[in-house]
Amino acid sequence: MKGVGEYPVPFQSGGVYPTFGRQPFRLYVDLSGEWEVLYDEEAGDARVGGVRLSLAARTQETVELLTEQMRSALAKGGWRRARVPSVNNARGSEGEGYQGVVWYRKVFEVPTGTLIGGRRVFLVFHGANYVADVWLNGEYIGYHEGGFTPFVFDVTGLLREGANELVVRVDNVPWDSEDSRFVTVPYKKCDWWNYGGIYRDVYLEVVNATYIARLDLVPRKLERGWSLEARVVVVSAGGGRAKLELRVHPARGAGAIEPDAFSVADPSETLVELARELDLEPGVNVVTLRADCSKVREWSPESPTLYVAAARLVEGESVLDEVWDQFGFREVRVKGSRILLNGEPVFLKGLSRHEDYPELGRALTPSLIYGDLQIVKEMGANFLRTAHYPNHPLTYIYADRLGLLVWEEIPVYWFDCEAFRIQLARGIAKQMLLEMIYRDLNRPSIIMWSLANECGCRDERIAFLRDLAQAARRADAGRLLTQAIAWDPSDDTTLKAGLDVLSVNMYFGIFYGKVEDMDAAIKELRKRYPNIPIVISEFGYWSGGGVGEARQAEYFARTWRIIETNRDIVCGAAWWTAFDYDSMIVFDTFGALDWQRGHRKLLFYEIKRAYESFPRVEEGGQKDITATLLLAAAVAAPLLYTVGKLVKKKYLVGAGPSDGERKRRFHEKRVE
């Protein structure tokens, strides 16, 4: 981030990190479709100063080595055809489980007339895992590290009308390897599948020489009504006079599937109409427009009312650019130990979701993303944890429209002390955080940014979290910050780092203790930490490994009864997970539905009944939500638990070392 006037502006690869989304006034060249690919394990073995070439600093030497590799790869045989976006190592594919370098090549046409009038062209990737180096027409244009957030290159001087050649080297650095250890984010063998490749959209975006780079919309709740602050970042080639116009329209209905903001706007009604004459400086300009919005409707899960803002840049009679984005009037804050949504306490009835589907992996279509969120809503949830990385941007656009509160996080997962020290120096985790925040800044559904999951260490973690929290609050002061910690009542890192919500993953009766111990654990947390909201960020049980659907559903019922009883202490909970998902360790069957989304387990119906009835209290006392499922006497072999530490370990009945093994091992590390 760089300060431009009174506001920080995000930069990437030398230019402003933009507001993403297709705009009606701009030209696009879609680069999805058929590409050529080459798997090249040997390229991943290259080193510079003992460091994997992909992870070395981009000096003249490393760029020359990478370019030599590129030319060598183009001369090799073995290229095959593949579609982009797609993953390159899904279960059942030719590249199943492959982690390493894959080359991508595409020859594409730029129509005549595209580059006239000093237009600028940006090459946009929405996601490539993990390190991507890019060449256009033989020239190296840059690289990006991080598999889940967009990256953009200005290719104005390198693109030509007619045929162009694009080459991308994507290195999915192997987890748990000498190369990745402590360096990549994440670096351990995580409990999900490490999908590689260019798995999200790729396209060229053409704008005028003076254009709108960002439209950041900041609603503020007043004592009566709302105000709206629109921060518009304008990039001008040579400066000069222009006029900036801002209009706000209602969005048409809830739940629209069309991805683009302008397609859901209702231009027949205008709530805000502002204009300002500008004297633009060459380079980056920040313009702030403010409006009172006393008659708007607030966004909430029960009433996900959205609006669409359109910022238009005009020079004389000519429109230079126009950017549209959806947003909502929603406030989230903390008061004592409660989370307030629009000034009222909210209880989060949640599910977690991995972005994973058979054969497609993480390269999901809009209809599949939309369908997943519809299922989550059908179960009565009002809260979705998108674990453990930024999901496709449409996930959050659809969450806005369907009415889901969202927790979004970066993949700082199972970090140790050395990893925190290295990341404070490398800054990749912070880069991921800021790219995530600025990509999704206008999404009212997102109420929490999460900075880590189940990490070890104390002092180094606190320093790391403080550093990221400072950056996050500078970029976005309107959301809550948290991390998900493994159960340990002595873990005070959330408070010491100054985060807003204490989020704890709890697996009582599965990895430690008995189910009933969860009640005392919740009360202990409140006693130790009386003035911070508490969220149970994970609780769950698998249905595979001989456990069965009935025991899985019963486990939910028993734990939910404890959570419901303690709703004056906890602010919500998220079941792990909505859908089964693949993993590099084992296939995980924690879902309420199977991987294909074709089978609804008993758990689906138990969650739906519990969430839809919450917090109804029947005559004579609290409803017994386990009445329909008393199917087994013991959910799992208990692990004895004392003062936050395991003192005796047993294998789980029926599960063995398969489903949940990695989680079990992690929690057992807490034994002293």
XYZ file of C-alpha atoms in Angstrom:
672
model
C 0.000 0.000 0.000
C 1.070 3.564 -0.720
C -0.444 6.721 0.688
C -2.146 8.873 -1.932
C -3.559 11.871 -0.129
C -5.214 10.674 3.084
C -5.917 7.109 1.912
C -3.759 4.040 1.283
C -3.909 2.704 -2.265
C -2.936 -0.903 -3.078
C -0.258 -1.465 -5.704
C 0.893 -4.648 -7.424
C 3.539 -5.103 -10.133
C 4.009 -1.349 -10.325
C 0.358 -0.458 -10.897
C -2.797 0.080 -8.865
C -4.399 -3.169 -7.721
C -7.807 -2.764 -9.364
C -11.442 -3.323 -8.576
C -12.213 -6.608 -10.338
C -15.319 -7.494 -12.305
C -16.416 -7.119 -15.902
C -17.403 -3.555 -16.808
C -19.789 -2.582 -19.626
C -17.626 0.206 -21.061
C -14.402 -1.800 -21.416
C -13.102 -4.218 -24.028
C -12.126 -7.776 -23.094
C -10.229 -10.620 -24.721
C -11.128 -13.879 -22.984
C -8.121 -16.208 -22.754
C -9.976 -19.206 -21.378
C -10.371 -22.301 -23.499
C -7.763 -24.529 -25.107
C -4.098 -24.118 -24.128
C -0.995 -26.279 -24.532
C 0.601 -27.647 -21.349
C 3.847 -29.428 -20.469
C 4.608 -31.121 -17.143
C 8.271 -30.426 -16.342
C 9.463 -31.905 -13.056
C 13.092 -31.181 -13.948
C 12.429 -27.433 -14.129
C 11.327 -27.463 -10.505
C 14.688 -28.842 -9.405
C 16.623 -25.759 -10.565
C 18.346 -23.819 -7.776
C 19.887 -20.376 -7.292
C 22.107 -20.069 -4.248
C 20.551 -23.199 -2.806
C 17.005 -21.818 -3.181
C 14.389 -23.283 -5.514
C 14.401 -21.056 -8.602
C 10.674 -20.337 -8.297
C 11.157 -18.932 -4.789
C 14.312 -16.914 -5.472
C 14.243 -13.126 -5.736
C 13.623 -11.959 -9.303
C 17.048 -10.555 -10.145
C 18.465 -10.252 -13.640
C 20.154 -13.620 -13.088
C 16.994 -15.462 -12.054
C 14.930 -13.910 -14.845
C 17.560 -15.027 -17.377
C 17.526 -18.557 -15.934
C 13.729 -18.662 -16.042
C 13.716 -17.393 -19.621
C 16.270 -20.031 -20.633
C 13.972 -22.639 -19.082
C 11.037 -21.208 -21.011
C 12.848 -21.419 -24.354
C 14.015 -24.938 -23.579
C 10.480 -25.993 -22.650
C 9.043 -24.631 -25.895
C 11.555 -26.756 -27.824
C 10.579 -29.959 -26.012
C 8.090 -32.559 -27.102
C 5.340 -33.852 -24.870
C 3.048 -30.859 -24.962
C -0.631 -31.723 -24.666
C -3.884 -29.824 -24.866
C -5.764 -28.731 -21.779
C -8.505 -26.318 -20.898
C -7.946 -23.204 -18.839
C -9.183 -22.597 -16.237
C -8.608 -26.053 -14.768
C -6.464 -27.802 -12.179
C -3.612 -29.996 -13.379
C -3.415 -32.674 -10.674
C -6.913 -33.685 -9.580
C -7.655 -37.174 -8.340
C -8.345 -39.434 -11.323
C -6.566 -37.189 -13.842
C -3.333 -37.951 -15.742
C -1.454 -35.633 -13.406
C -3.054 -36.934 -10.199
C -1.160 -35.677 -7.160
C 1.584 -33.955 -9.189
C 3.285 -31.013 -7.478
C 5.831 -29.094 -9.486
C 6.284 -27.052 -12.658
C 3.758 -27.058 -15.488
C 4.183 -24.843 -18.541
C 1.207 -23.217 -20.271
C 1.205 -21.752 -23.775
C -1.512 -20.012 -25.752
C -1.499 -18.188 -29.082
C -4.359 -15.712 -29.271
C -5.607 -12.932 -31.502
C -6.115 -9.289 -30.577
C -8.684 -7.695 -32.904
C -7.686 -4.790 -35.129
C -8.520 -1.451 -33.532
C -8.145 -2.679 -29.953
C -5.006 -0.675 -29.203
C -5.886 2.665 -30.804
C -6.055 5.995 -28.971
C -3.427 5.320 -26.327
C -5.428 2.576 -24.684
C -3.874 0.534 -21.897
C -4.166 -3.238 -21.671
C -3.980 -5.368 -18.539
C -3.419 -9.105 -18.362
C -5.503 -10.457 -15.473
C -5.167 -13.823 -13.736
C -7.733 -14.611 -11.035
C -5.747 -17.531 -9.639
C -2.731 -19.740 -10.390
C -1.141 -21.998 -7.786
C 1.517 -21.398 -6.514
C 4.201 -19.288 -8.295
C 3.449 -17.994 -11.787
C 6.058 -16.465 -14.131
C 4.694 -14.899 -17.309
C 6.097 -14.099 -20.778
C 4.267 -12.270 -23.543
C 5.686 -12.496 -27.058
C 8.962 -13.741 -25.620
C 9.370 -10.900 -23.102
C 9.337 -11.581 -19.371
C 6.625 -9.428 -17.774
C 6.630 -10.537 -14.139
C 5.625 -13.099 -11.561
C 3.241 -13.662 -8.659
C 3.512 -15.830 -5.563
C 0.332 -17.080 -3.913
C -2.298 -19.433 -5.224
C -5.626 -17.848 -4.305
C -5.696 -14.154 -5.205
C -5.639 -12.256 -8.516
C -2.626 -10.684 -10.155
C -2.404 -8.169 -12.962
C 0.254 -7.007 -15.438
C 0.240 -3.907 -17.622
C 1.097 -5.318 -21.069
C 0.372 -2.201 -23.102
C 3.782 -1.979 -24.745
C 4.147 -5.709 -25.434
C 0.776 -6.602 -26.898
C 0.183 -6.308 -30.631
C -2.855 -6.521 -32.832
C -3.055 -9.906 -34.497
C -1.295 -13.003 -33.145
C 0.314 -13.020 -29.680
C 1.999 -15.769 -27.684
C 1.490 -16.084 -23.926
C 3.641 -18.497 -21.879
C 3.143 -19.127 -18.163
C 5.321 -21.205 -15.864
C 3.289 -22.368 -12.850
C 5.200 -24.057 -10.034
C 2.997 -25.756 -7.461
C 5.849 -26.083 -4.965
C 5.494 -29.461 -3.202
C 4.218 -29.257 0.358
C 6.320 -30.682 3.175
C 9.436 -30.456 1.017
C 12.846 -28.944 1.647
C 11.882 -26.150 -0.744
C 8.565 -25.217 0.835
C 9.463 -25.659 4.507
C 8.672 -22.430 6.398
C 8.762 -20.464 3.122
C 5.568 -20.985 1.127
C 2.082 -20.152 2.424
C 1.074 -22.803 3.338
C 4.117 -25.053 3.592
C 3.061 -28.186 5.494
C 1.040 -31.014 3.993
C -2.356 -29.512 4.738
C -5.693 -31.212 5.159
C -6.896 -30.338 1.660
C -5.781 -31.112 -1.903
C -2.926 -29.003 -3.246
C -4.444 -28.242 -6.632
C -2.047 -26.703 -9.149
C -2.400 -24.831 -12.400
C -4.192 -21.820 -13.837
C -7.519 -22.646 -12.293
C -9.395 -19.348 -12.420
C -10.216 -16.917 -15.224
C -7.577 -15.279 -17.447
C -8.328 -12.348 -19.727
C -7.137 -9.071 -21.212
C -8.873 -5.885 -20.092
C -8.617 -2.780 -22.279
C -9.109 0.712 -20.813
C -8.523 4.278 -21.941
C -5.335 6.151 -21.067
C -7.254 7.801 -18.217
C -9.396 5.313 -16.342
C -10.923 4.335 -12.997
C -8.673 1.836 -11.243
C -10.670 1.339 -8.035
C -14.150 2.005 -6.680
C -14.165 1.452 -2.908
C -17.541 1.837 -1.215
C -17.634 2.528 2.524
C -21.120 2.724 4.104
C -21.305 4.165 7.621
C -24.163 3.685 10.053
C -25.238 6.948 11.669
C -27.474 7.588 14.648
C -30.252 7.945 12.105
C -29.777 6.442 8.685
C -26.572 5.862 6.750
C -23.920 7.709 4.807
C -21.871 6.463 1.874
C -18.262 7.318 1.117
C -17.046 6.402 -2.358
C -13.275 6.419 -2.795
C -12.471 6.478 -6.488
C -8.908 5.924 -7.690
C -8.343 7.526 -11.088
C -5.173 6.902 -13.095
C -4.393 9.574 -15.659
C -1.741 9.379 -18.351
C -1.164 13.114 -18.649
C -3.491 14.836 -16.216
C -6.128 17.367 -17.226
C -9.750 18.181 -16.496
C -12.502 15.591 -16.197
C -15.794 15.062 -14.401
C -16.531 12.206 -12.020
C -20.148 11.095 -11.663
C -21.519 8.667 -9.085
C -24.915 6.992 -9.183
C -26.388 4.408 -6.831
C -29.246 2.139 -7.922
C -31.096 -0.656 -6.147
C -30.172 -4.181 -7.193
C -32.901 -6.222 -8.845
C -34.130 -8.849 -6.394
C -32.145 -11.200 -4.191
C -30.262 -14.246 -5.370
C -29.459 -13.215 -8.949
C -26.904 -15.518 -10.573
C -25.592 -13.088 -13.229
C -22.041 -12.393 -12.082
C -21.677 -8.782 -13.201
C -22.839 -5.916 -11.014
C -24.222 -3.843 -13.889
C -26.450 -6.749 -14.916
C -28.347 -6.699 -11.598
C -28.748 -2.914 -11.265
C -32.202 -1.360 -11.562
C -31.545 1.938 -13.379
C -35.208 2.957 -13.129
C -34.527 4.206 -9.591
C -31.565 6.331 -8.506
C -30.839 6.795 -4.810
C -27.652 8.834 -5.120
C -26.490 11.100 -7.928
C -23.325 13.144 -7.444
C -20.809 14.848 -9.727
C -17.491 16.617 -9.259
C -15.198 18.477 -11.616
C -11.614 17.221 -11.353
C -8.175 18.609 -12.086
C -6.278 15.371 -12.487
C -2.570 15.074 -11.850
C -0.541 12.708 -14.037
C -0.482 9.326 -12.323
C -2.662 8.210 -9.417
C -5.474 10.402 -8.050
C -7.884 9.614 -5.196
C -11.284 11.303 -5.249
C -13.734 10.984 -2.357
C -17.474 11.502 -2.774
C -19.886 11.439 0.170
C -23.657 11.161 0.292
C -26.372 10.890 2.925
C -28.459 7.753 2.437
C -31.287 8.043 4.946
C -33.845 5.892 3.126
C -31.815 2.796 2.293
C -32.554 -0.693 3.592
C -29.891 -2.504 5.597
C -28.248 -5.720 4.396
C -28.691 -8.805 6.591
C -28.982 -12.584 6.091
C -32.751 -12.288 6.491
C -32.985 -9.388 4.046
C -29.919 -9.241 1.774
C -30.741 -5.886 0.205
C -28.069 -4.793 -2.244
C -27.308 -1.657 -4.185
C -25.142 -1.052 -7.239
C -22.828 1.942 -7.514
C -21.620 3.243 -10.865
C -18.684 5.648 -11.111
C -18.361 7.359 -14.501
C -15.415 9.437 -15.718
C -16.278 12.003 -18.388
C -14.103 14.325 -20.495
C -16.192 16.850 -22.387
C -18.863 14.804 -24.142
C -16.848 11.577 -24.051
C -17.112 8.850 -21.451
C -13.597 7.727 -20.526
C -14.535 4.898 -18.187
C -17.267 3.474 -16.002
C -16.971 1.026 -13.084
C -19.894 -0.747 -11.396
C -19.938 -2.783 -8.204
C -22.542 -4.149 -5.818
C -22.507 -3.323 -2.115
C -24.771 -3.215 0.912
C -25.432 -1.058 3.938
C -24.198 -3.292 6.737
C -22.313 -2.609 9.947
C -20.479 -5.210 12.019
C -18.793 -4.402 15.316
C -18.061 -5.790 18.742
C -19.691 -4.638 21.959
C -18.253 -6.370 25.001
C -18.558 -10.101 24.371
C -21.143 -9.882 21.565
C -20.958 -9.412 17.806
C -23.410 -6.788 16.594
C -24.853 -6.725 13.083
C -26.476 -3.398 12.291
C -26.515 -2.645 16.008
C -28.179 -5.905 17.096
C -26.584 -9.089 18.520
C -26.238 -11.838 15.924
C -25.686 -15.572 16.415
C -23.696 -17.292 13.679
C -25.224 -20.615 12.605
C -22.455 -21.793 10.387
C -20.897 -24.266 8.017
C -17.391 -24.423 6.590
C -16.709 -25.135 2.938
C -13.684 -26.195 0.949
C -13.651 -25.113 -2.681
C -13.500 -28.653 -4.063
C -15.449 -30.762 -6.548
C -14.835 -34.133 -8.246
C -12.631 -33.864 -11.364
C -12.859 -30.054 -11.366
C -11.006 -29.568 -8.102
C -11.020 -25.848 -7.380
C -11.909 -24.753 -10.930
C -15.616 -24.393 -10.259
C -18.224 -22.912 -12.576
C -20.539 -20.099 -11.439
C -23.501 -22.478 -11.295
C -21.634 -24.907 -9.005
C -20.551 -22.107 -6.666
C -24.077 -20.738 -6.584
C -25.492 -24.216 -5.982
C -23.199 -24.810 -3.011
C -24.309 -21.595 -1.351
C -27.958 -22.380 -1.999
C -27.482 -25.697 -0.179
C -25.826 -23.927 2.751
C -28.804 -21.557 2.959
C -31.212 -24.478 2.676
C -29.669 -25.988 5.811
C -30.710 -22.884 7.732
C -27.210 -21.435 8.027
C -26.585 -17.707 8.133
C -22.784 -18.031 8.296
C -20.142 -19.539 6.006
C -16.471 -20.032 6.760
C -14.623 -20.197 3.432
C -11.702 -22.338 4.485
C -8.738 -22.114 4.417
C -7.970 -19.632 1.639
C -9.705 -16.978 -0.448
C -12.322 -18.722 -2.557
C -13.395 -17.713 -6.055
C -14.631 -14.083 -6.019
C -18.096 -15.218 -7.112
C -18.411 -17.054 -3.792
C -18.632 -13.714 -2.020
C -20.729 -11.999 -4.693
C -23.292 -14.794 -4.360
C -23.056 -14.727 -0.552
C -24.009 -11.047 -0.772
C -27.059 -11.909 -2.829
C -28.218 -14.997 -0.952
C -27.668 -13.573 2.519
C -24.736 -15.333 4.169
C -22.345 -13.817 6.680
C -18.829 -14.854 5.697
C -15.449 -15.467 7.295
C -12.638 -15.253 4.724
C -9.067 -16.271 5.518
C -5.545 -16.614 4.225
C -3.783 -20.032 4.253
C -1.529 -19.423 7.264
C -2.069 -22.997 8.393
C -0.225 -25.036 11.050
C 2.651 -22.538 11.178
C 5.575 -22.995 13.573
C 7.849 -20.331 15.102
C 10.365 -20.362 12.260
C 7.606 -19.908 9.684
C 6.305 -16.825 11.481
C 9.801 -15.355 11.623
C 10.362 -15.990 7.928
C 6.961 -14.607 6.908
C 7.519 -11.411 8.845
C 10.601 -10.962 6.660
C 9.244 -12.266 3.333
C 5.835 -10.608 3.612
C 4.007 -13.123 1.408
C 1.262 -13.765 3.971
C 0.702 -10.018 4.343
C 0.600 -9.679 0.559
C -2.051 -12.421 0.418
C -4.064 -10.675 3.125
C -4.052 -7.318 1.366
C -4.852 -8.856 -2.028
C -7.781 -10.677 -0.410
C -9.069 -7.560 1.358
C -8.803 -5.274 -1.655
C -10.353 -7.863 -3.978
C -13.411 -8.260 -1.743
C -13.615 -4.873 -0.027
C -17.141 -4.095 -1.260
C -18.716 -7.387 -0.155
C -21.195 -6.797 2.724
C -21.401 -10.541 3.359
C -17.813 -10.637 4.648
C -17.723 -9.728 8.342
C -14.406 -11.281 9.422
C -10.899 -11.569 8.051
C -9.005 -14.511 9.548
C -5.230 -14.330 9.789
C -4.305 -17.924 10.727
C -5.589 -21.414 11.522
C -4.390 -23.825 14.251
C -0.875 -22.465 14.477
C 1.735 -23.151 17.121
C 4.226 -20.857 18.819
C 3.354 -17.840 20.967
C 5.663 -14.821 20.855
C 6.423 -15.078 17.136
C 2.745 -15.664 16.366
C 1.718 -12.596 18.373
C 4.264 -10.439 16.515
C 3.071 -11.818 13.172
C -0.623 -11.316 13.975
C -0.036 -7.772 15.192
C 1.790 -6.923 11.979
C -0.989 -8.315 9.791
C -3.724 -6.776 11.938
C -2.168 -3.338 11.569
C -2.064 -3.726 7.781
C -5.621 -5.078 7.646
C -7.065 -2.239 9.712
C -5.264 0.333 7.606
C -6.848 -1.174 4.505
C -10.271 -1.885 6.006
C -11.437 -0.597 9.380
C -14.968 -1.911 8.949
C -14.548 -5.635 9.602
C -13.538 -7.875 12.479
C -10.204 -9.683 12.735
C -9.707 -13.178 14.100
C -7.666 -16.366 13.911
C -8.832 -19.948 14.454
C -6.918 -21.544 17.321
C -6.827 -25.188 18.331
C -8.427 -25.865 21.714
C -6.082 -24.702 24.439
C -7.525 -22.394 27.100
C -4.084 -20.954 27.805
C -3.685 -19.726 24.206
C -3.995 -15.967 24.694
C -2.465 -14.963 21.359
C -5.778 -13.637 19.997
C -6.037 -11.101 22.807
C -2.333 -10.275 22.930
C -2.375 -9.549 19.205
C -5.383 -7.256 19.620
C -7.787 -9.235 17.429
C -11.540 -8.788 17.768
C -12.966 -12.312 18.049
C -11.695 -15.381 19.926
C -12.299 -18.268 17.517
C -11.634 -21.803 18.734
C -11.726 -25.142 16.901
C -13.306 -27.704 19.256
C -13.341 -31.485 18.737
C -14.426 -32.791 22.126
C -15.223 -36.489 22.061
C -13.271 -36.867 18.824
C -9.660 -35.833 19.359
C -9.797 -35.303 23.121
C -12.096 -35.531 26.107
C -15.785 -36.369 26.015
C -18.547 -34.548 24.211
C -19.903 -33.313 27.536
C -16.548 -31.682 28.364
C -17.327 -29.038 25.766
C -19.714 -27.329 28.182
C -17.034 -26.806 30.829
C -14.547 -25.761 28.134
C -16.832 -22.986 26.884
C -17.391 -21.729 30.410
C -13.651 -21.815 31.085
C -12.999 -19.660 28.026
C -15.510 -17.092 29.203
C -13.989 -17.054 32.692
C -10.484 -16.522 31.297
C -11.518 -14.083 28.569
C -14.648 -12.225 29.731
C -14.644 -9.299 27.310
C -14.245 -10.763 23.832
C -16.753 -12.518 21.553
C -16.209 -16.280 21.311
C -16.942 -18.251 18.138
C -16.527 -22.010 17.766
C -14.851 -21.874 14.387
C -14.882 -25.661 13.882
C -16.655 -28.654 15.337
C -17.202 -31.814 13.347
C -16.997 -35.560 12.857
C -16.560 -37.754 9.788
C -18.995 -40.365 8.508
C -16.387 -42.657 6.904
C -13.986 -45.112 8.479
C -16.769 -47.245 9.940
C -18.327 -44.368 11.872
C -21.457 -44.061 9.749
C -23.962 -41.312 9.127
C -26.000 -41.961 12.265
C -23.112 -41.406 14.664
C -21.974 -38.364 12.727
C -25.449 -36.835 12.975
C -25.743 -37.734 16.636
C -22.422 -36.053 17.336
C -23.729 -32.854 15.795
C -26.916 -33.059 17.854
C -25.087 -33.552 21.126
C -22.560 -30.793 20.523
C -25.172 -28.386 19.202
C -27.240 -28.839 22.344
C -24.197 -27.712 24.367
C -23.621 -24.753 22.048
C -27.270 -23.752 22.225
C -27.229 -23.997 26.014
C -24.238 -21.639 26.048
C -25.544 -19.130 23.535
C -25.181 -16.404 26.152
C -21.407 -17.088 25.971
C -20.658 -18.068 22.373
C -21.638 -15.921 19.400
C -21.825 -18.767 16.923
C -20.356 -21.979 15.592
C -19.464 -23.503 12.224
C -19.788 -27.225 11.489
C -16.819 -28.719 9.695
C -17.865 -29.096 6.770
C -20.795 -28.607 4.392
C -19.424 -31.062 1.800
C -16.946 -33.924 1.738
C -13.636 -32.901 0.184
C -10.380 -34.349 -1.062
C -7.076 -34.037 0.776
C -3.424 -34.872 0.178
C -3.583 -36.917 3.401
C -6.908 -38.768 3.293
C -10.314 -38.234 1.744
C -12.386 -36.305 4.290
C -16.020 -37.236 4.961
C -16.902 -34.486 7.445
C -19.560 -33.137 5.072
C -23.319 -32.953 5.450
C -23.362 -33.928 1.771
C -21.052 -36.148 -0.222
C -18.370 -34.817 -2.555
C -20.670 -34.953 -5.586
C -23.460 -33.065 -3.749
C -25.788 -35.886 -4.784
C -26.356 -37.513 -1.379
C -27.649 -35.718 1.689
C -26.509 -37.493 4.808
C -28.545 -37.748 8.008
C -26.408 -34.876 9.238
C -27.901 -32.563 6.599
C -31.376 -32.941 8.054
C -30.191 -32.653 11.650
C -28.348 -29.411 10.917
C -31.324 -28.048 9.006
C -33.730 -28.799 11.848
C -31.405 -27.397 14.506
C -30.515 -24.209 12.634
C -34.056 -23.463 11.510
C -35.469 -23.964 15.020
C -32.770 -21.936 16.778
C -33.296 -20.203 19.167
C -36.895 -21.339 19.616
C -37.761 -22.246 23.195
C -40.709 -24.553 23.669
C -43.190 -24.475 26.504
C -41.663 -25.973 29.615
C -38.041 -25.155 28.763
C -35.391 -25.473 26.096
C -36.050 -27.784 23.206
C -34.135 -31.073 23.249
C -32.628 -31.022 19.789
C -31.249 -34.574 20.039
C -34.630 -36.268 20.289
C -34.544 -37.621 16.759
C -31.086 -39.129 16.927
C -30.238 -41.250 19.947
C -28.464 -43.867 17.924
C -25.278 -44.740 19.760
C -23.998 -44.686 23.301
C -20.513 -43.421 22.555
C -19.463 -41.195 19.704
C -15.743 -41.867 19.984
C -13.154 -43.295 22.308
C -12.629 -40.561 24.904
C -9.262 -38.971 25.430
C -8.551 -37.903 29.001
C -8.143 -34.164 29.266
C -6.563 -32.033 31.977
C -5.894 -28.285 31.977
C -5.836 -28.003 28.214
C -3.409 -30.877 27.655
C -3.839 -34.455 26.547
C -2.575 -36.896 29.163
C -3.648 -40.175 27.592
C -4.093 -41.026 23.933
C -6.177 -43.716 22.298
C -7.021 -44.429 18.693
C -10.483 -43.410 17.633
C -13.029 -46.219 17.537
C -13.843 -47.177 13.964
C -11.764 -44.413 12.445
C -8.254 -45.770 12.673
C -5.520 -43.629 11.182
C -7.566 -42.520 8.155
C -10.218 -39.786 8.274
C -9.128 -36.962 10.520
C -5.655 -38.412 11.067
C -3.837 -35.162 10.379
C -6.103 -33.206 12.679
C -5.665 -35.852 15.380
C -1.897 -35.679 15.050
C -1.938 -31.919 15.295
C -3.969 -31.909 18.468
C -1.817 -34.644 20.001
C 1.212 -32.389 19.530
C -0.198 -30.352 22.372
C 0.828 -33.082 24.847
C 3.677 -32.021 27.105
